[in-house]
Short mmCIF file of C-alpha atoms and ligand atoms in Angstrom, two decimals:
data_model
loop_
_atom_site.label_atom_id
_atom_site.label_comp_id
_atom_site.label_asym_id
_atom_site.label_seq_id
_atom_site.Cartn_x
_atom_site.Cartn_y
_atom_site.Cartn_z
CA UNK A 526 301.64 -1.00 144.33
CA UNK A 527 299.01 -3.59 144.93
CA UNK A 528 295.25 -2.67 144.99
CA UNK A 529 295.09 -3.65 148.74
CA UNK A 530 297.99 -1.35 149.60
CA UNK A 531 296.25 1.50 147.44
CA UNK A 532 293.19 0.95 149.42
CA UNK A 533 294.88 0.92 152.87
CA UNK A 534 296.30 4.36 152.05
CA UNK A 535 293.10 5.73 151.01
CA UNK A 536 291.47 4.45 154.49
CA UNK A 537 294.34 6.24 156.07
CA UNK A 538 294.06 9.41 154.19
CA UNK A 539 290.07 9.71 154.24
CA UNK A 540 289.17 7.68 157.55
CA UNK A 541 285.63 9.31 157.85
CA UNK A 542 284.54 8.91 154.10
CA UNK A 543 282.64 5.79 154.59
CA UNK A 544 280.63 5.63 151.46
CA UNK A 545 283.43 6.67 149.16
CA UNK A 546 285.68 4.09 150.81
CA UNK A 547 282.97 1.41 150.22
CA UNK A 548 282.53 2.15 146.25
CA UNK A 549 286.08 2.15 145.99
CA UNK A 550 286.89 -1.04 147.86
CA UNK A 551 284.00 -2.76 145.73
CA UNK A 552 285.71 -1.88 142.44
CA UNK A 553 289.35 -2.55 143.62
CA UNK A 554 288.62 -5.79 144.76
CA UNK A 555 287.00 -6.59 141.54
CA UNK A 556 289.57 -5.47 139.25
CA UNK A 557 292.62 -6.79 141.27
CA UNK A 558 293.47 -9.62 138.72
CA UNK A 559 293.26 -7.62 135.58
CA UNK A 560 295.43 -4.89 137.15
CA UNK A 561 297.97 -7.47 137.83
CA UNK A 562 297.90 -8.71 134.37
CA UNK A 563 298.72 -5.12 133.23
CA UNK A 564 302.00 -3.76 134.38
CA UNK A 565 301.55 -0.84 132.15
CA UNK A 566 298.79 0.35 134.34
CA UNK A 567 300.58 -0.01 137.45
CA UNK A 568 303.57 2.05 136.11
CA UNK A 569 301.14 4.76 135.04
CA UNK A 570 299.80 4.65 138.49
CA UNK A 571 296.18 4.25 137.05
CA UNK A 572 294.48 3.18 140.13
CA UNK A 573 296.11 5.82 142.34
CA UNK A 574 294.66 8.33 139.96
CA UNK A 575 291.52 6.88 138.87
CA UNK A 576 290.18 6.98 142.78
CA UNK A 577 290.87 10.57 143.26
CA UNK A 578 288.44 13.32 141.51
CA UNK A 579 290.04 15.58 139.12
CA UNK A 580 288.77 18.56 141.33
CA UNK A 581 285.75 19.47 143.92
CA UNK A 582 284.05 22.75 143.85
CA UNK A 583 282.47 23.56 147.18
CA UNK A 584 280.37 26.98 147.60
CA UNK A 585 277.82 28.41 149.90
CA UNK A 586 274.21 28.65 148.87
CA UNK A 587 272.27 31.32 150.59
CA UNK A 588 268.27 31.78 149.94
CA UNK A 589 265.26 32.99 151.65
CA UNK A 590 262.49 30.82 152.80
CA UNK A 591 258.83 31.61 152.69
CA UNK A 592 259.07 33.12 156.19
CA UNK A 593 261.68 35.76 154.93
CA UNK A 594 264.20 33.96 156.95
CA UNK A 595 267.63 33.63 155.36
CA UNK A 596 268.89 30.02 155.03
CA UNK A 597 272.44 28.82 154.05
CA UNK A 598 273.32 25.39 152.47
CA UNK A 599 276.49 24.11 150.96
CA UNK A 600 276.74 23.17 147.26
CA UNK A 601 279.22 21.02 145.71
CA UNK A 602 280.25 19.69 142.02
CA UNK A 603 282.72 16.77 142.11
CA UNK A 604 284.37 16.58 138.49
CA UNK A 605 285.76 13.00 138.95
CA UNK A 606 287.05 11.82 135.61
CA UNK A 607 287.28 13.13 132.10
CA UNK A 608 289.21 10.48 130.35
CA UNK A 609 286.64 9.38 128.01
CA UNK A 610 284.54 12.69 127.59
CA UNK A 611 283.15 15.77 129.33
CA UNK A 612 282.19 15.36 132.96
CA UNK A 613 278.62 14.00 133.37
CA UNK A 614 276.47 13.11 136.03
CA UNK A 615 273.48 14.30 138.41
CA UNK A 616 272.92 16.69 141.18
CA UNK A 617 271.63 15.37 144.40
CA UNK A 618 269.57 17.49 146.92
CA UNK A 619 269.02 15.54 150.17
CA UNK A 620 269.88 16.64 153.79
CA UNK A 621 272.42 13.72 154.22
CA UNK A 622 274.69 14.99 151.29
CA UNK A 623 278.41 15.16 152.20
CA UNK A 624 281.42 15.17 150.04
CA UNK A 625 282.00 11.54 150.87
CA UNK A 626 278.42 10.59 149.46
CA UNK A 627 279.32 12.67 146.21
CA UNK A 628 282.64 11.23 145.82
CA UNK A 629 281.19 7.71 145.74
CA UNK A 630 278.52 8.94 143.53
CA UNK A 631 280.95 10.70 141.10
CA UNK A 632 283.30 7.58 141.36
CA UNK A 633 280.66 5.02 140.48
CA UNK A 634 279.32 7.43 137.78
CA UNK A 635 282.80 7.30 135.99
CA UNK A 636 282.57 3.64 135.51
CA UNK A 637 278.82 3.62 134.94
CA UNK A 638 279.25 6.23 132.07
CA UNK A 639 281.98 4.10 130.60
CA UNK A 640 279.55 1.08 130.27
CA UNK A 641 276.79 3.11 128.35
CA UNK A 642 278.92 3.10 125.08
CA UNK A 643 278.82 6.90 124.79
CA UNK A 644 281.69 9.29 125.69
CA UNK A 645 280.98 10.71 128.91
CA UNK A 646 283.29 11.21 132.06
CA UNK A 647 282.09 11.14 135.51
CA UNK A 648 280.88 13.93 137.97
CA UNK A 649 278.31 14.45 140.79
CA UNK A 650 277.12 17.23 142.74
CA UNK A 651 274.48 18.65 145.01
CA UNK A 652 273.75 20.18 148.22
CA UNK A 653 272.45 19.16 151.65
CA UNK A 654 269.52 21.27 151.09
CA UNK A 655 266.42 19.37 152.31
CA UNK A 656 263.48 19.35 149.72
CA UNK A 657 261.17 17.77 152.26
CA UNK A 658 258.25 20.08 153.43
CA UNK A 659 259.66 22.89 151.00
CA UNK A 660 257.18 24.87 148.84
CA UNK A 661 257.57 25.26 145.19
CA UNK A 662 258.71 28.80 145.46
CA UNK A 663 261.50 27.74 147.99
CA UNK A 664 262.60 25.20 145.71
CA UNK A 665 262.93 27.48 142.90
CA UNK A 666 264.72 30.29 144.90
CA UNK A 667 267.22 27.48 146.25
CA UNK A 668 267.75 26.10 142.63
CA UNK A 669 268.42 29.72 141.57
CA UNK A 670 271.01 30.44 144.36
CA UNK A 671 272.55 27.18 143.67
CA UNK A 672 273.25 27.96 140.14
CA UNK A 673 274.54 31.46 140.85
CA UNK A 674 277.63 29.56 141.95
CA UNK A 675 277.65 26.30 139.68
CA UNK A 676 277.32 28.07 136.33
CA UNK A 677 280.92 29.18 136.10
CA UNK A 678 281.99 25.37 136.78
CA UNK A 679 279.85 23.92 133.91
CA UNK A 680 279.27 24.11 130.37
CA UNK A 681 277.63 21.90 127.47
CA UNK A 682 281.13 20.62 126.30
CA UNK A 683 282.71 20.59 129.93
CA UNK A 684 280.24 19.22 132.56
CA UNK A 685 276.74 18.44 132.06
CA UNK A 686 274.77 18.03 135.53
CA UNK A 687 271.32 16.38 135.62
CA UNK A 688 268.99 15.09 138.05
CA UNK A 689 269.32 12.54 141.00
CA UNK A 690 267.67 12.11 144.26
CA UNK A 691 265.71 15.25 144.89
CA UNK A 692 266.33 16.74 141.59
CA UNK A 693 263.74 16.10 139.00
CA UNK A 694 262.16 17.97 136.07
CA UNK A 695 261.01 20.94 138.09
CA UNK A 696 264.45 21.59 139.65
CA UNK A 697 266.30 21.17 136.29
CA UNK A 698 263.71 23.88 134.93
CA UNK A 699 264.69 26.39 137.74
CA UNK A 700 268.46 25.63 137.45
CA UNK A 701 268.40 25.82 133.59
CA UNK A 702 266.53 29.21 133.65
CA UNK A 703 269.05 30.79 135.94
CA UNK A 704 272.06 29.31 134.02
CA UNK A 705 270.73 30.95 130.72
CA UNK A 706 270.54 34.27 132.47
CA UNK A 707 274.06 34.10 134.03
CA UNK A 708 275.83 32.49 130.93
CA UNK A 709 274.21 34.39 128.22
CA UNK A 710 274.18 30.97 126.39
CA UNK A 711 271.09 29.87 124.61
CA UNK A 712 272.06 26.62 123.28
CA UNK A 713 270.28 23.82 125.10
CA UNK A 714 273.21 21.59 126.12
CA UNK A 715 274.24 22.21 129.65
CA UNK A 716 271.84 20.16 131.65
CA UNK A 717 269.95 16.80 130.75
CA UNK A 718 266.50 15.92 131.92
CA UNK A 719 265.21 19.14 130.37
CA UNK A 720 261.53 19.66 129.52
CA UNK A 721 260.02 18.27 126.44
CA UNK A 722 259.54 21.69 124.79
CA UNK A 723 263.21 23.13 125.51
CA UNK A 724 265.65 20.54 124.51
CA UNK A 725 264.69 17.59 126.84
CA UNK A 726 264.77 14.30 125.17
CA UNK A 727 261.44 12.08 124.95
CA UNK A 728 261.96 9.14 127.47
CA UNK A 729 264.51 10.74 129.74
CA UNK A 730 262.18 10.96 132.54
CA UNK A 731 261.51 7.20 132.23
CA UNK A 732 264.77 6.11 131.26
CA UNK A 733 266.56 4.75 134.47
CA UNK A 734 263.55 2.78 135.34
CA UNK A 735 262.93 1.37 131.78
CA UNK A 736 266.63 0.68 131.19
CA UNK A 737 266.73 -1.35 134.46
CA UNK A 738 263.80 -3.55 133.28
CA UNK A 739 265.52 -4.02 129.92
CA UNK A 740 268.66 -5.15 131.70
CA UNK A 741 266.63 -7.39 134.16
CA UNK A 742 265.21 -8.83 131.02
CA UNK A 743 268.45 -9.74 129.52
CA UNK A 744 269.73 -11.11 132.88
CA UNK A 745 266.62 -13.33 133.30
CA UNK A 746 266.95 -14.59 129.71
CA UNK A 747 270.35 -15.37 130.22
CA UNK A 748 269.60 -17.41 133.33
CA UNK A 749 266.81 -19.19 131.28
CA UNK A 750 263.72 -17.27 133.07
CA UNK A 751 261.06 -14.85 132.36
CA UNK A 752 259.65 -11.88 133.92
CA UNK A 753 256.08 -12.51 132.97
CA UNK A 754 253.71 -13.15 136.09
CA UNK A 755 256.74 -12.45 138.55
CA UNK A 756 256.22 -10.57 141.77
CA UNK A 757 258.31 -7.51 142.24
CA UNK A 758 258.96 -5.35 145.12
CA UNK A 759 260.31 -1.62 144.56
CA UNK A 760 261.79 0.75 147.16
CA UNK A 761 260.91 4.50 146.85
CA UNK A 762 258.22 6.43 144.75
CA UNK A 763 260.52 8.93 142.96
CA UNK A 764 261.24 9.06 139.42
CA UNK A 765 263.28 5.96 139.24
CA UNK A 766 260.74 3.77 141.06
CA UNK A 767 258.15 5.34 138.92
CA UNK A 768 259.81 4.26 135.54
CA UNK A 769 260.52 0.74 136.96
CA UNK A 770 256.99 0.25 137.91
CA UNK A 771 255.73 1.29 134.60
CA UNK A 772 257.94 -0.87 132.52
CA UNK A 773 257.54 -3.98 135.04
CA UNK A 774 253.88 -3.78 134.77
CA UNK A 775 254.12 -3.49 130.97
CA UNK A 776 256.34 -6.33 130.75
CA UNK A 777 253.80 -8.51 132.57
CA UNK A 778 255.30 -8.38 136.15
CA UNK A 779 253.19 -7.61 139.17
CA UNK A 780 254.59 -4.81 141.50
CA UNK A 781 253.31 -5.84 144.87
CA UNK A 782 255.23 -3.25 147.30
CA UNK A 783 256.65 0.29 146.96
CA UNK A 784 258.12 1.89 150.25
CA UNK A 785 259.17 5.36 151.75
CA UNK A 786 261.17 6.39 154.65
CA UNK A 787 257.79 6.07 156.70
CA UNK A 788 257.26 2.26 155.90
CA UNK A 789 255.86 -0.01 153.08
CA UNK A 790 252.81 -0.12 150.88
CA UNK A 791 251.87 -3.74 150.15
CA UNK A 792 249.63 -3.93 146.79
CA UNK A 793 248.70 -7.58 146.72
CA UNK A 794 247.09 -7.44 143.23
CA UNK A 795 249.65 -5.52 141.60
CA UNK A 796 250.13 -1.77 141.07
CA UNK A 797 247.84 -0.14 138.76
CA UNK A 798 248.32 2.78 136.15
CA UNK A 799 246.37 5.09 138.50
CA UNK A 800 248.67 4.41 141.53
CA UNK A 801 251.64 4.85 139.12
CA UNK A 802 250.44 8.17 138.09
CA UNK A 803 249.91 9.08 141.77
CA UNK A 804 253.79 8.32 142.50
CA UNK A 805 254.27 11.76 140.53
CA UNK A 806 251.68 13.43 142.86
CA UNK A 807 253.36 12.36 145.86
CA UNK A 808 257.00 13.24 144.58
CA UNK A 809 255.75 16.68 143.70
CA UNK A 810 253.99 17.23 147.20
CA UNK A 811 257.48 17.01 148.98
CA UNK A 812 256.04 15.14 151.81
CA UNK A 813 258.03 12.08 151.33
CA UNK A 814 255.41 9.61 152.80
CA UNK A 815 254.51 6.36 150.96
CA UNK A 816 251.48 6.13 153.22
CA UNK A 817 249.86 8.77 151.03
CA UNK A 818 249.46 5.96 148.57
CA UNK A 819 247.51 3.76 151.01
CA UNK A 820 245.27 6.83 151.95
CA UNK A 821 244.41 7.49 148.38
CA UNK A 822 243.84 3.81 147.55
CA UNK A 823 242.75 2.10 150.60
CA UNK A 824 241.17 -0.72 149.18
CA UNK A 825 244.10 -1.86 146.99
CA UNK A 826 247.00 -1.10 149.40
CA UNK A 827 247.98 -1.65 152.97
CA UNK A 828 250.48 0.58 154.74
CA UNK A 829 252.54 -0.67 157.51
CA UNK A 830 254.80 1.82 159.50
CA UNK A 831 258.44 1.19 159.83
CA UNK A 832 258.70 -1.89 157.46
CA UNK A 833 260.80 -1.99 154.24
CA UNK A 834 259.63 -3.57 150.82
CA UNK A 835 262.27 -6.42 151.69
CA UNK A 836 259.81 -7.98 154.04
CA UNK A 837 257.26 -8.77 151.45
CA UNK A 838 257.57 -12.21 149.67
CA UNK A 839 258.41 -11.63 146.03
CA UNK A 840 260.56 -13.18 143.10
CA UNK A 841 262.58 -9.96 142.29
CA UNK A 842 263.60 -7.26 144.57
CA UNK A 843 264.36 -3.70 142.77
CA UNK A 844 265.96 -1.37 145.17
CA UNK A 845 265.34 2.18 143.69
CA UNK A 846 265.83 4.57 146.52
CA UNK A 847 269.21 5.20 148.24
CA UNK A 848 272.64 3.85 149.01
CA UNK A 849 272.92 0.91 151.30
CA UNK A 850 269.01 0.59 151.53
CA UNK A 851 269.33 -3.29 151.59
CA UNK A 852 271.14 -4.90 154.54
CA UNK A 853 272.48 -8.46 154.66
CA UNK A 854 269.44 -9.11 156.99
CA UNK A 855 267.16 -7.89 154.47
CA UNK A 856 268.71 -10.11 151.78
CA UNK A 857 268.39 -13.09 154.06
CA UNK A 858 264.71 -12.15 154.72
CA UNK A 859 264.15 -11.78 150.80
CA UNK A 860 265.55 -15.17 150.22
CA UNK A 861 263.75 -16.84 152.77
CA UNK A 862 260.57 -15.38 151.35
CA UNK A 863 261.39 -16.93 148.10
CA UNK A 864 263.27 -14.06 146.30
CA UNK A 865 265.76 -15.28 143.69
CA UNK A 866 266.74 -12.03 141.98
CA UNK A 867 267.82 -8.63 143.08
CA UNK A 868 268.72 -6.11 140.44
CA UNK A 869 270.16 -2.84 141.96
CA UNK A 870 268.68 0.09 140.65
CA UNK A 871 269.67 2.74 143.05
CA UNK A 872 273.44 3.70 143.20
CA UNK A 873 275.22 1.19 145.78
CA UNK A 874 271.66 0.19 147.05
CA UNK A 875 272.84 -3.11 148.59
CA UNK A 876 275.27 -3.11 151.46
CA UNK A 877 278.28 -5.25 150.82
CA UNK A 878 277.15 -8.13 153.22
CA UNK A 879 273.82 -8.24 151.19
CA UNK A 880 275.60 -8.62 147.89
CA UNK A 881 277.98 -11.39 149.23
CA UNK A 882 274.86 -13.20 150.73
CA UNK A 883 273.15 -12.87 147.32
CA UNK A 884 276.07 -14.06 145.41
CA UNK A 885 276.77 -17.19 147.67
CA UNK A 886 273.23 -18.27 148.23
CA UNK A 887 272.01 -18.45 144.35
CA UNK A 888 270.15 -15.11 144.20
CA UNK A 889 270.97 -13.61 140.88
CA UNK A 890 272.43 -10.01 141.61
CA UNK A 891 273.54 -7.04 139.30
CA UNK A 892 274.84 -3.81 140.31
CA UNK A 893 273.47 -0.26 140.13
CA UNK A 894 276.27 0.82 137.66
CA UNK A 895 275.05 -1.60 135.02
CA UNK A 896 271.34 -1.73 136.02
CA UNK A 897 270.61 2.07 136.22
CA UNK A 898 272.94 3.11 133.33
CA UNK A 899 270.01 3.80 131.11
CA UNK A 900 269.29 7.01 132.85
CA UNK A 901 272.61 8.75 132.13
CA UNK A 902 272.79 6.83 128.77
CA UNK A 903 269.63 8.61 127.63
CA UNK A 904 271.07 11.80 129.02
CA UNK A 905 273.82 11.25 126.44
CA UNK A 906 271.18 10.83 123.74
CA UNK A 907 269.86 14.24 124.96
CA UNK A 908 273.28 15.79 124.57
CA UNK A 909 273.36 14.38 120.92
CA UNK A 910 270.00 15.76 120.02
CA UNK A 911 270.88 19.18 121.55
CA UNK A 912 274.27 19.18 119.63
CA UNK A 913 272.40 18.31 116.40
CA UNK A 914 269.53 20.56 117.11
CA UNK A 915 267.02 17.90 116.53
CA UNK A 916 264.75 15.68 118.34
CA UNK A 917 264.16 12.16 118.05
CA UNK A 918 260.90 10.07 118.24
CA UNK A 919 260.06 8.20 121.49
CA UNK A 920 260.61 5.10 119.39
CA UNK A 921 264.04 6.00 118.12
CA UNK A 922 265.23 6.76 121.76
CA UNK A 923 263.63 3.57 123.20
CA UNK A 924 265.44 1.57 120.49
CA UNK A 925 268.82 3.15 121.30
CA UNK A 926 268.25 2.72 124.92
CA UNK A 927 267.49 -1.00 124.39
CA UNK A 928 270.62 -1.53 122.40
CA UNK A 929 272.91 0.13 125.25
CA UNK A 930 271.25 -1.86 127.95
CA UNK A 931 271.89 -4.96 125.82
CA UNK A 932 275.60 -4.03 125.15
CA UNK A 933 275.90 -3.33 129.03
CA UNK A 934 274.62 -6.83 129.67
CA UNK A 935 277.14 -8.17 127.13
CA UNK A 936 279.91 -6.35 128.75
CA UNK A 937 279.06 -7.83 132.06
CA UNK A 938 278.95 -11.18 130.65
CA UNK A 939 282.27 -10.80 128.87
CA UNK A 940 284.06 -9.63 131.85
CA UNK A 941 282.01 -11.43 134.54
CA UNK A 942 281.97 -14.96 133.30
CA UNK A 943 283.50 -17.27 135.84
CA UNK A 944 285.28 -20.72 135.43
CA UNK A 945 282.22 -22.57 136.44
CA UNK A 946 280.29 -20.80 134.04
CA UNK A 947 278.12 -18.35 136.46
CA UNK A 948 278.22 -14.61 136.00
CA UNK A 949 279.55 -12.34 138.47
CA UNK A 950 277.83 -9.29 137.27
CA UNK A 951 279.70 -7.12 139.89
CA UNK A 952 283.15 -8.24 138.62
CA UNK A 953 281.87 -7.96 134.97
CA UNK A 954 280.65 -4.18 135.27
CA UNK A 955 283.41 -3.01 137.37
CA UNK A 956 286.26 -4.65 135.03
CA UNK A 957 284.48 -3.52 131.84
CA UNK A 958 284.12 0.19 133.11
CA UNK A 959 287.89 0.13 134.63
CA UNK A 960 289.32 -1.07 131.20
CA UNK A 961 287.73 1.46 129.18
CA UNK A 962 288.81 4.40 131.43
CA UNK A 963 292.16 3.08 132.37
CA UNK A 964 293.01 2.48 128.76
CA UNK A 965 291.87 6.03 127.92
CA UNK A 966 294.03 7.56 130.67
CA UNK A 967 297.03 5.56 129.78
CA UNK A 968 296.73 6.72 126.06
CA UNK A 969 296.56 10.21 127.20
CA UNK A 970 299.75 10.27 129.36
CA UNK A 971 300.54 11.33 132.72
CA UNK A 972 298.27 14.39 133.36
N1 LIG B 1501 271.64 10.75 138.39
C1 LIG B 1501 271.73 9.72 137.42
C2 LIG B 1501 272.58 8.70 137.63
O1 LIG B 1501 272.94 8.32 138.86
C3 LIG B 1501 271.52 10.38 136.09
C4 LIG B 1501 272.99 11.15 135.87
C5 LIG B 1501 272.74 11.76 134.36
O2 LIG B 1501 271.78 11.70 133.80
O3 LIG B 1501 273.71 12.45 134.10
O4 LIG B 1501 273.12 7.98 136.81
#
């Protein structure tokens, strides 16, 4: 069956799963040509199988809030594909979480993990629990209740969750504490993103942002450009934006905008180390307001309500927040204001119209599954350290992360170079990831 027919069938079968269909469509468009050149893939129905998760766990999570009121949420774990290794991927706590969102993320994760060079399959999970405005105790009680159901579905050699939007080091701690109590397993391998004194890898918190900047450096180098002195805008102020801002500054770029759901903070002279530290305080407060930055640093920072980072003139845009956060209109505004590069750090951060616009209007673009893979790659490095019962130095982890990001860039170039010499990073990342997973599935038979 042709990839277009497979897509049409999925649209019929899951008409309401918008994000999932969007993610699948992008991959199927990219791989169409290579798929047609491999009749053995078609015979084994690789595409029909690769787009469906292996299994989905859905469970009720009941917990008590600070007022003593009983609250109920829904929890999920989607084990998407295990062809190249155990299930691996983050947990997202956000009020908008649906099975469609987690299916898109699990699907993306499968290809992203394949790009890392490490043996990890794809998974994703989470809950429609909204951390905004919750106290620390409420977060703890929710995490414990969530793990009460999840623990049976995961294991250090089976499925290894980590963080994502709304799940950082604090949440991983509470989840891990409960897992140990229930499973009576005291090895450290079942979750990644752990604390430094109980099995976490040095640099895991920074890794997504750092890796994204290493990838951006390779992309710029290939295009004969440098990041030094360039103006950069980021969206969000969570863990990923924090790591990206830290490394961008370190490499000599100037981060002139960060944003939140409430608006944008412009920082004309560039973000300072104190402001970067304050991002962590803002994240821990669970207020979800970027305006807090302008209140704390009124002379350095100007807040505008309702605006995005994409309205600020920059050279390089780095979406670091949420899927579909950058629309075609935003892409046009960025370009009109002089932007010439967009590296997607969030998962599927750019809408299809924005990607199309960038690619056809001379703006360098690379997709999240390549750019942000440093996070899960460093989770893979954490798993290795846990399995060996050792911890590597920061320098060792950083060197491996560098190597992995370089190799991901090379894979994109290998599979994405077009007849005119330009590089289609979307195609490159999708084909490279697909070839690895598809070949593994083929070799393991019809299962
Ligand atoms: N949530 C991150 C991602 O989207 C990290 C997953 C992990 O470390 O397992 O890749």
